[in-house]
Amino acid sequence: MPRLRLIVVLLALVPPAWSQNPGGFTPGAAGLGDPLYPLAGNGGYDVEHYALTLDYQPATNHLVGTAEIRARATQGLSRFDLDLRGFALTRLLVDGRAASFTRSGQELVVTPRKGIPAGKAFTVIIDYAGTPEVVTDPDASIEGWIPTRDGAFVVGEPQGSPAWYPVNDNPRDKASYDFRVTVPAGLTVMANGVLVSSATSGGRTTWVWHAAEPMAPYLSTVTLGVFDLSVTTLAGGTPSYVAVDPQLGSTAVLAKLPDILAFYSSIYGPYPFAAAGAIVDDARFVGYALETQTKPVFDRMPDEATLAHELSHQWFGDSVTLIQWPDLWLHEGFATWSEWIWSEHNGGQSAQGFFDQLYSRSGSVDAFWNPPPGNPGSPALLFSASVYLRGGMTLQALRQRVGDPTFFRILSDWAAENRHGNVDTPRFIALAERDAGLSLAHFFDVWLYQLGKPVGW
Ligand code: ARG
Ligand code: ZN
């Protein structure tokens, strides 16, 4: 072969570097590297808004959706991922032009016709249809889109949202949401935010909800079914939407909702969202409640402590949200301590009483004290009782250490300074040290990170 021909052939086989990366466009990462859920979320962009238009037929468990996602590139993107489980895609547009895509597990890999420059806003529109998934977690609990007798229980902590829409499923990428969900007339759709409208025609009802404040994807819901919905206004003017499955018994506990929110507002600072409420379904087989933003969802009629727990998450979990899942004690420890302080406020057992009772447990009860709440270690142990209880005890021990005025200032500063934001444990420790004027490194090391029953803090 003449030498010139050989060179031409080699050039054709090995494209020069610039043609693989014209204009500095590179693929967005398939995950954000969470220690427990490394593929959750995606690199290279931030979502600003999701507009979800859904049509659901409970009789066949068939979901038809259009997701319109407004995002901004944080790097020059040759392609990017979204998270989505299952479904057939019938249309995928980036900035109005058809884009190619491939699927691999929960990664939906989108290649737009042209690279997206860093800093540029772009829009993705995806039409999809199919049977939404029930996701089984490493701890054997279920989440995602869970069919019920009369609708669906829709929850996403920590990885259920891709079961019903394409999403950048990472708690650090908060966005606003619009929901437009059509179901058979007679069913109620309860999504996050304020109710914009519900209109029936041809035997189908379309429910429109708007969630203006930033929301982590795992807190989104469109739980639907037969519900009695009552809409009231709280003292500060916030609309409250309480939906109850009529199969359930006494709703008396729900009358406490305004008082609980008022109490937490008095100690943690203003309620962080434009809507409040609760979604009380009859789905006991799910086995847990979730602090879905603005309206927690319950799998049964909650007791007062559980109602208080989920409402307190609106401050700690929903408004102030972890960056990485191993810091879950910042949600569950705080919500557990919030149950105790609500009890104390009402003349029931004091938070110190709860602490003393739990602290009396033997150090040899490994599963009570471990894993240490600041480091659950594996996804199967993320929701361990120690994350909740030893996490709550950490706060009560801090209260003992710094005294009430400083302690309550720490909590309200934490809520105010990180409102609608994302946080990690070192940031909490730094804030506590600042407000207390003390070094608390040893204290938090013993309570959050050391194996076994805390001693000598
Ligand atoms: N965050 C919920 C609570 O308030 C618990 C969610 C549990 N989810 C799970 N997949 N295990 O306690
Ligand atoms: Zn909780």
Coordinates of C-alpha atoms and ligand atoms in Angstrom, one line a residue:
M1 CA 0.0 0.0 0.0
P2 CA 1.4 3.4 -0.9
R3 CA 2.5 5.4 2.1
L4 CA 0.0 8.2 1.5
R5 CA -2.9 5.8 1.4
L6 CA -1.9 4.2 4.7
I7 CA -1.9 7.6 6.4
V8 CA -5.3 8.5 5.0
V9 CA -6.7 5.2 6.2
L10 CA -5.2 5.7 9.7
L11 CA -6.6 9.2 9.9
A12 CA -10.1 7.8 9.0
L13 CA -9.8 5.1 11.7
V14 CA -8.5 7.3 14.4
P15 CA -10.3 10.6 14.5
P16 CA -8.2 13.4 15.9
A17 CA -8.9 14.5 19.5
W18 CA -10.7 17.7 18.5
S19 CA -13.4 15.8 16.6
Q20 CA -14.2 13.7 19.7
N21 CA -14.6 16.8 21.7
P22 CA -15.5 19.7 19.5
G23 CA -15.8 22.9 21.4
G24 CA -15.0 21.3 24.7
F25 CA -18.2 19.2 25.0
T26 CA -17.8 16.1 27.2
P27 CA -20.3 13.6 28.5
G28 CA -22.0 14.5 31.8
A29 CA -21.3 11.9 34.6
A30 CA -23.7 9.0 35.0
G31 CA -23.9 9.7 38.7
L32 CA -23.0 12.2 41.4
G33 CA -20.9 9.7 43.4
D34 CA -23.1 9.4 46.6
P35 CA -21.3 6.9 48.9
L36 CA -24.5 4.9 49.2
Y37 CA -26.2 5.6 45.8
P38 CA -23.4 6.4 43.4
L39 CA -25.6 6.5 40.3
A40 CA -28.3 8.7 41.8
G41 CA -28.4 12.0 39.8
N42 CA -26.2 12.9 37.0
G43 CA -23.4 15.3 36.3
G44 CA -23.1 18.4 34.0
Y45 CA -26.4 20.2 34.6
D46 CA -28.8 21.5 37.2
V47 CA -32.6 21.2 36.8
E48 CA -34.6 24.3 37.5
H49 CA -38.1 23.1 36.8
Y50 CA -40.1 19.9 36.1
A51 CA -43.5 20.1 34.4
L52 CA -45.1 16.7 34.6
T53 CA -48.2 15.9 32.6
L54 CA -49.5 12.4 33.6
D55 CA -52.5 10.3 32.7
Y56 CA -53.1 7.2 34.9
Q57 CA -55.5 4.3 34.6
P58 CA -55.6 2.4 37.9
A59 CA -57.5 -0.4 36.3
T60 CA -54.6 -1.3 34.1
N61 CA -51.8 0.4 36.1
H62 CA -50.9 2.2 32.9
L63 CA -49.1 5.6 33.1
V64 CA -48.7 7.9 30.1
G65 CA -46.5 10.9 30.8
T66 CA -44.9 14.0 29.3
A67 CA -42.0 15.5 31.2
E68 CA -40.7 18.9 30.4
I69 CA -37.5 19.6 32.1
R70 CA -35.8 23.0 32.2
A71 CA -32.1 22.8 33.1
R72 CA -28.9 24.6 32.9
A73 CA -25.6 23.1 31.8
T74 CA -22.7 23.3 34.3
Q75 CA -20.2 22.0 31.8
G76 CA -20.0 21.8 28.0
L77 CA -22.2 18.7 27.4
S78 CA -21.8 16.3 24.5
R79 CA -24.4 14.1 26.2
F80 CA -26.1 13.8 29.6
D81 CA -28.0 11.3 31.6
L82 CA -31.4 11.3 33.3
D83 CA -32.7 8.7 35.7
L84 CA -35.7 6.7 34.6
R85 CA -36.8 3.1 35.2
G86 CA -38.8 1.2 32.6
F87 CA -41.3 2.8 30.2
A88 CA -41.2 3.1 26.4
L89 CA -40.1 6.5 25.1
T90 CA -42.0 7.8 22.1
R91 CA -40.4 11.3 21.8
L92 CA -37.3 13.0 23.2
L93 CA -36.5 16.5 22.3
V94 CA -33.7 18.8 23.4
D95 CA -34.4 22.4 22.7
G96 CA -37.2 21.3 20.4
R97 CA -35.1 19.0 18.3
A98 CA -35.1 15.2 18.3
A99 CA -32.2 13.8 20.3
S100 CA -30.9 10.3 20.3
F101 CA -30.9 8.2 23.5
T102 CA -29.9 4.8 24.9
R103 CA -31.0 3.1 28.1
S104 CA -28.9 1.2 30.6
G105 CA -30.4 0.3 33.9
Q106 CA -31.8 3.5 35.4
E107 CA -29.6 5.6 33.2
L108 CA -31.3 7.3 30.2
V109 CA -28.4 8.6 28.1
V110 CA -29.4 11.6 25.9
T111 CA -27.2 12.8 23.0
P112 CA -28.5 16.1 21.6
R113 CA -27.7 17.0 18.0
K114 CA -25.3 19.7 19.1
G115 CA -23.3 20.0 22.2
I116 CA -24.8 22.2 25.0
P117 CA -22.4 25.0 26.0
A118 CA -21.6 25.4 29.7
G119 CA -23.9 27.9 31.4
K120 CA -26.6 27.5 28.8
A121 CA -30.3 26.9 29.7
F122 CA -31.9 24.0 27.8
T123 CA -35.2 22.1 27.7
V124 CA -35.8 18.4 27.5
I125 CA -39.3 17.1 26.5
I126 CA -39.9 13.3 26.9
D127 CA -43.1 11.4 26.1
Y128 CA -43.2 8.0 27.8
A129 CA -45.7 5.3 28.6
G130 CA -45.9 2.0 30.5
T131 CA -46.3 0.3 33.8
P132 CA -44.6 2.3 36.6
E133 CA -42.2 0.4 38.8
V134 CA -42.4 -0.7 42.4
V135 CA -38.8 -0.4 43.6
T136 CA -37.5 -2.7 46.3
D137 CA -34.8 -1.1 48.4
P138 CA -31.7 -2.7 49.8
D139 CA -33.5 -2.7 53.2
A140 CA -36.4 -4.6 51.6
S141 CA -38.8 -1.7 51.9
I142 CA -40.8 -0.7 48.8
E143 CA -41.1 2.6 47.1
G144 CA -41.7 4.3 43.7
W145 CA -45.2 4.0 42.3
I146 CA -47.1 1.5 44.5
P147 CA -50.6 0.6 43.3
T148 CA -53.3 0.5 46.1
R149 CA -56.8 -0.7 46.1
D150 CA -58.1 2.5 44.6
G151 CA -55.1 4.3 43.2
A152 CA -51.4 4.6 43.9
F153 CA -49.1 5.5 46.8
V154 CA -46.2 7.5 45.3
V155 CA -43.0 7.8 47.3
G156 CA -39.4 8.2 46.4
E157 CA -37.0 8.0 49.4
P158 CA -34.2 7.4 48.5
Q159 CA -34.5 6.2 44.9
G160 CA -38.2 5.9 43.9
S161 CA -38.8 9.0 41.7
P162 CA -37.3 7.5 38.5
A163 CA -40.1 4.9 38.8
W164 CA -42.5 7.5 37.5
Y165 CA -40.7 10.3 35.7
P166 CA -37.3 11.1 34.1
V167 CA -35.3 13.0 36.7
N168 CA -32.0 14.1 38.0
D169 CA -32.6 12.0 41.1
N170 CA -30.2 13.5 43.6
P171 CA -31.3 15.5 46.7
R172 CA -28.7 18.2 45.9
D173 CA -30.5 19.1 42.7
K174 CA -33.7 20.8 43.9
A175 CA -36.2 22.3 41.5
S176 CA -39.7 23.7 41.3
Y177 CA -42.5 21.5 40.0
D178 CA -45.8 21.7 38.1
F179 CA -48.1 18.6 38.1
R180 CA -51.0 18.0 35.8
V181 CA -52.5 14.6 36.4
T182 CA -55.5 13.1 34.8
V183 CA -57.4 10.2 36.5
P184 CA -60.8 8.6 36.4
A185 CA -63.4 11.0 37.9
G186 CA -64.0 10.3 41.5
L187 CA -60.3 10.0 42.3
T188 CA -58.3 12.7 43.9
V189 CA -54.6 13.4 43.0
M190 CA -52.5 14.8 45.9
A191 CA -49.3 16.3 44.6
N192 CA -46.9 18.8 46.3
G193 CA -47.6 22.5 46.5
V194 CA -50.8 24.5 46.0
L195 CA -53.9 23.3 44.2
V196 CA -54.3 25.3 41.0
S197 CA -57.4 23.6 39.6
S198 CA -59.3 20.4 39.2
A199 CA -61.6 20.0 36.2
T200 CA -63.7 17.0 35.1
S201 CA -64.8 16.2 31.6
G202 CA -65.7 13.0 29.8
G203 CA -65.4 11.0 33.0
R204 CA -61.8 12.1 33.7
T205 CA -60.5 14.7 36.2
T206 CA -57.4 16.7 35.7
W207 CA -55.7 17.9 38.9
V208 CA -53.2 20.7 38.6
W209 CA -50.7 21.4 41.5
H210 CA -47.9 23.9 41.6
A211 CA -44.8 23.6 43.9
A212 CA -42.9 26.8 43.7
E213 CA -40.2 26.2 46.3
P214 CA -37.1 24.2 45.5
M215 CA -37.8 20.5 46.1
A216 CA -35.5 17.4 46.2
P217 CA -36.9 14.9 43.7
Y218 CA -37.4 12.1 46.4
L219 CA -39.9 14.4 48.1
S220 CA -42.2 14.6 45.1
T221 CA -45.5 12.7 45.1
V222 CA -48.8 12.4 43.1
T223 CA -50.5 10.0 45.5
L224 CA -54.0 9.3 44.2
G225 CA -57.1 7.4 45.1
V226 CA -60.5 7.9 46.8
F227 CA -59.9 10.7 49.3
D228 CA -62.0 13.1 51.3
L229 CA -60.1 16.4 50.7
S230 CA -60.5 19.3 53.1
V231 CA -58.9 22.6 52.3
T232 CA -58.4 25.1 55.2
T233 CA -56.2 28.1 55.9
L234 CA -53.7 28.1 58.7
A235 CA -53.2 31.1 60.9
G236 CA -50.4 32.6 58.8
G237 CA -52.6 32.3 55.6
T238 CA -51.0 29.1 54.3
P239 CA -53.5 26.8 52.6
S240 CA -53.6 23.3 54.2
Y241 CA -54.8 20.3 52.2
V242 CA -55.7 17.2 54.2
A243 CA -56.7 14.1 52.2
V244 CA -58.0 11.1 54.0
D245 CA -58.9 7.7 52.6
P246 CA -62.6 7.3 53.8
Q247 CA -61.9 3.6 54.6
L248 CA -59.9 4.8 57.7
G249 CA -61.3 5.3 61.1
S250 CA -61.2 8.4 63.4
T251 CA -59.5 11.4 61.9
A252 CA -59.2 13.2 65.3
V253 CA -55.4 13.2 65.4
L254 CA -55.4 15.3 62.2
A255 CA -57.0 18.2 64.1
K256 CA -53.6 18.7 65.7
L257 CA -51.9 19.5 62.5
P258 CA -52.2 23.4 62.8
D259 CA -51.0 23.3 66.4
I260 CA -48.0 21.2 65.6
L261 CA -47.0 23.4 62.7
A262 CA -47.5 26.5 64.8
F263 CA -45.3 25.0 67.6
Y264 CA -42.5 24.1 65.2
S265 CA -42.7 27.5 63.6
S266 CA -42.3 29.0 67.1
I267 CA -39.0 27.1 67.8
Y268 CA -37.6 26.4 64.3
G269 CA -38.7 29.6 62.5
P270 CA -41.3 30.3 59.8
Y271 CA -42.9 27.3 58.0
P272 CA -40.8 27.0 54.9
F273 CA -43.5 26.4 52.2
A274 CA -46.5 28.0 50.5
A275 CA -48.7 24.9 51.3
A276 CA -49.2 22.4 54.1
G277 CA -51.3 19.4 54.8
A278 CA -51.3 15.6 54.9
I279 CA -52.2 12.7 52.7
V280 CA -53.5 9.8 54.7
D281 CA -53.9 6.6 52.6
D282 CA -54.9 3.1 53.5
A283 CA -51.8 1.2 52.4
R284 CA -50.5 -0.4 55.5
F285 CA -48.5 -2.9 53.5
V286 CA -46.1 -0.1 52.6
G287 CA -45.0 0.1 56.3
Y288 CA -43.9 3.7 56.6
A289 CA -44.8 7.4 56.1
L290 CA -42.8 9.9 54.1
E291 CA -42.3 13.6 54.5
T292 CA -43.3 14.4 50.9
Q293 CA -42.8 18.2 50.6
T294 CA -45.7 20.4 51.8
K295 CA -47.9 17.3 52.5
P296 CA -46.4 14.3 54.1
V297 CA -48.0 11.0 53.0
F298 CA -49.1 8.3 55.5
D299 CA -49.7 4.6 54.8
R300 CA -52.4 4.6 57.6
M301 CA -53.9 7.0 60.2
P302 CA -50.8 8.2 62.0
D303 CA -50.4 8.4 65.7
E304 CA -49.6 11.9 67.1
A305 CA -45.9 11.2 67.3
T306 CA -45.7 10.1 63.7
L307 CA -47.7 13.1 62.5
A308 CA -45.4 15.4 64.4
H309 CA -42.3 13.5 63.0
E310 CA -43.3 14.0 59.4
L311 CA -44.4 17.6 59.9
S312 CA -41.1 18.5 61.5
H313 CA -39.3 17.1 58.4
Q314 CA -40.7 20.1 56.5
W315 CA -37.9 22.1 58.2
F316 CA -35.3 19.3 58.6
G317 CA -35.2 17.2 55.5
D318 CA -37.3 19.1 53.1
S319 CA -36.2 22.7 53.5
V320 CA -32.8 21.8 54.9
T321 CA -31.7 18.8 52.9
L322 CA -28.7 16.5 53.0
I323 CA -26.2 16.5 50.1
Q324 CA -25.3 12.8 50.6
W325 CA -27.4 10.0 52.1
P326 CA -24.9 9.0 54.9
D327 CA -25.9 12.3 56.6
L328 CA -29.6 11.1 57.0
W329 CA -29.4 11.6 60.7
L330 CA -29.7 15.4 59.8
H331 CA -33.3 14.4 58.8
E332 CA -34.3 11.5 61.0
G333 CA -32.4 12.4 64.2
F334 CA -34.0 15.9 64.0
A335 CA -37.5 14.5 63.3
T336 CA -37.2 12.0 66.2
W337 CA -36.1 14.8 68.6
S338 CA -39.0 16.9 67.2
E339 CA -41.4 14.1 68.3
W340 CA -39.9 14.4 71.8
I341 CA -40.1 18.1 72.1
W342 CA -43.7 18.1 70.9
S343 CA -44.4 15.6 73.7
E344 CA -42.5 17.8 76.2
H345 CA -44.4 20.9 75.1
N346 CA -47.7 19.2 75.8
G347 CA -46.8 18.1 79.3
G348 CA -46.0 14.5 78.2
Q349 CA -42.7 12.8 78.6
S350 CA -39.8 15.3 78.2
A351 CA -37.1 15.0 75.6
Q352 CA -34.7 14.3 78.5
G353 CA -37.1 11.6 79.7
F354 CA -36.9 9.9 76.2
F355 CA -33.2 10.2 76.3
D356 CA -32.8 8.7 79.8
Q357 CA -35.1 5.8 78.9
L358 CA -33.1 5.0 75.8
Y359 CA -29.7 5.6 77.4
S360 CA -30.5 3.0 80.0
R361 CA -30.3 0.4 77.3
S362 CA -27.3 -1.9 77.7
G363 CA -24.2 -1.2 75.6
S364 CA -24.3 -4.8 74.6
V365 CA -27.4 -4.3 72.4
D366 CA -25.4 -3.9 69.3
A367 CA -28.3 -3.2 66.9
F368 CA -29.6 -0.4 69.1
W369 CA -26.4 1.6 69.2
N370 CA -25.1 0.7 65.8
P371 CA -24.4 1.7 63.1
P372 CA -23.3 5.1 64.4
P373 CA -25.8 7.6 63.1
G374 CA -23.3 9.7 61.2
N375 CA -22.1 6.8 59.2
P376 CA -24.7 4.1 58.4
G377 CA -22.2 2.4 56.1
S378 CA -24.4 0.6 53.6
P379 CA -27.7 1.3 51.9
A380 CA -29.4 -1.6 53.7
L381 CA -28.6 0.2 57.0
L382 CA -29.5 3.7 56.0
F383 CA -32.8 3.8 57.8
S384 CA -31.5 1.9 60.9
A385 CA -33.2 2.6 64.2
S386 CA -29.9 4.1 65.4
V387 CA -30.0 6.8 62.8
Y388 CA -33.4 7.8 64.2
L389 CA -33.0 7.2 68.0
R390 CA -29.3 7.7 68.6
G391 CA -29.5 10.6 66.1
G392 CA -32.3 12.2 68.2
M393 CA -30.3 11.5 71.4
T394 CA -27.3 13.3 69.8
L395 CA -29.5 16.5 69.8
Q396 CA -30.7 16.0 73.3
A397 CA -27.2 15.4 74.5
L398 CA -26.2 18.7 72.7
R399 CA -29.0 20.4 74.5
Q400 CA -27.7 19.2 77.8
R401 CA -24.2 20.3 76.9
V402 CA -24.9 23.9 75.7
G403 CA -28.1 24.7 77.6
D404 CA -31.6 25.6 76.2
P405 CA -31.0 29.2 74.9
T406 CA -28.0 28.2 72.9
F407 CA -29.5 24.9 71.8
F408 CA -32.7 26.4 70.4
R409 CA -30.7 29.2 68.7
I410 CA -28.6 26.4 67.0
L411 CA -31.8 24.8 65.7
S412 CA -33.4 28.0 64.4
D413 CA -30.1 29.3 62.9
W414 CA -29.7 25.9 61.2
A415 CA -33.2 26.2 59.6
A416 CA -32.8 29.9 58.7
E417 CA -29.3 29.8 57.3
N418 CA -29.9 26.7 55.2
R419 CA -33.5 27.4 54.2
H420 CA -34.3 25.6 50.9
G421 CA -30.6 24.5 50.8
N422 CA -28.4 21.5 51.1
V423 CA -26.1 20.6 54.0
D424 CA -23.7 18.1 55.5
T425 CA -22.7 17.1 59.0
P426 CA -19.5 19.2 59.3
R427 CA -21.6 22.3 58.5
F428 CA -23.9 21.5 61.4
I429 CA -21.0 20.9 63.8
A430 CA -19.4 24.2 62.7
L431 CA -22.7 26.1 63.3
A432 CA -23.2 24.5 66.7
E433 CA -19.6 25.4 67.7
R434 CA -20.0 28.9 66.5
D435 CA -23.3 29.5 68.3
A436 CA -22.1 27.7 71.5
G437 CA -18.6 29.2 71.4
L438 CA -17.2 25.7 72.2
S439 CA -15.2 23.1 70.5
L440 CA -17.6 20.2 70.0
A441 CA -15.4 17.9 67.8
H442 CA -15.1 15.3 70.5
F443 CA -18.7 15.5 71.5
F444 CA -19.9 14.9 67.9
D445 CA -17.3 12.2 67.2
V446 CA -18.5 10.2 70.2
W447 CA -22.2 10.6 69.3
L448 CA -22.2 10.3 65.6
Y449 CA -19.2 8.3 64.5
Q450 CA -17.9 5.9 67.3
L451 CA -19.3 2.4 67.4
G452 CA -21.3 1.3 70.4
K453 CA -23.0 3.1 73.3
P454 CA -21.7 6.7 73.6
V455 CA -19.7 7.4 76.8
G456 CA -17.5 10.2 78.0
W457 CA -18.6 12.9 75.6
Ligands
ARG1 N1 -38.2 9.3 55.8 C1 -39.2 8.4 56.3 C2 -39.5 8.7 57.7 O1 -39.9 9.8 58.0 C3 -38.9 7.0 56.1 C4 -38.7 6.5 54.7 C5 -38.2 5.1 54.7 N2 -38.0 4.7 53.3 C6 -37.4 3.6 53.0 N3 -37.2 3.3 51.7 N4 -37.1 2.7 53.9 O2 -39.2 8.1 58.6
ZN2 ZN -38.4 10.6 59.3

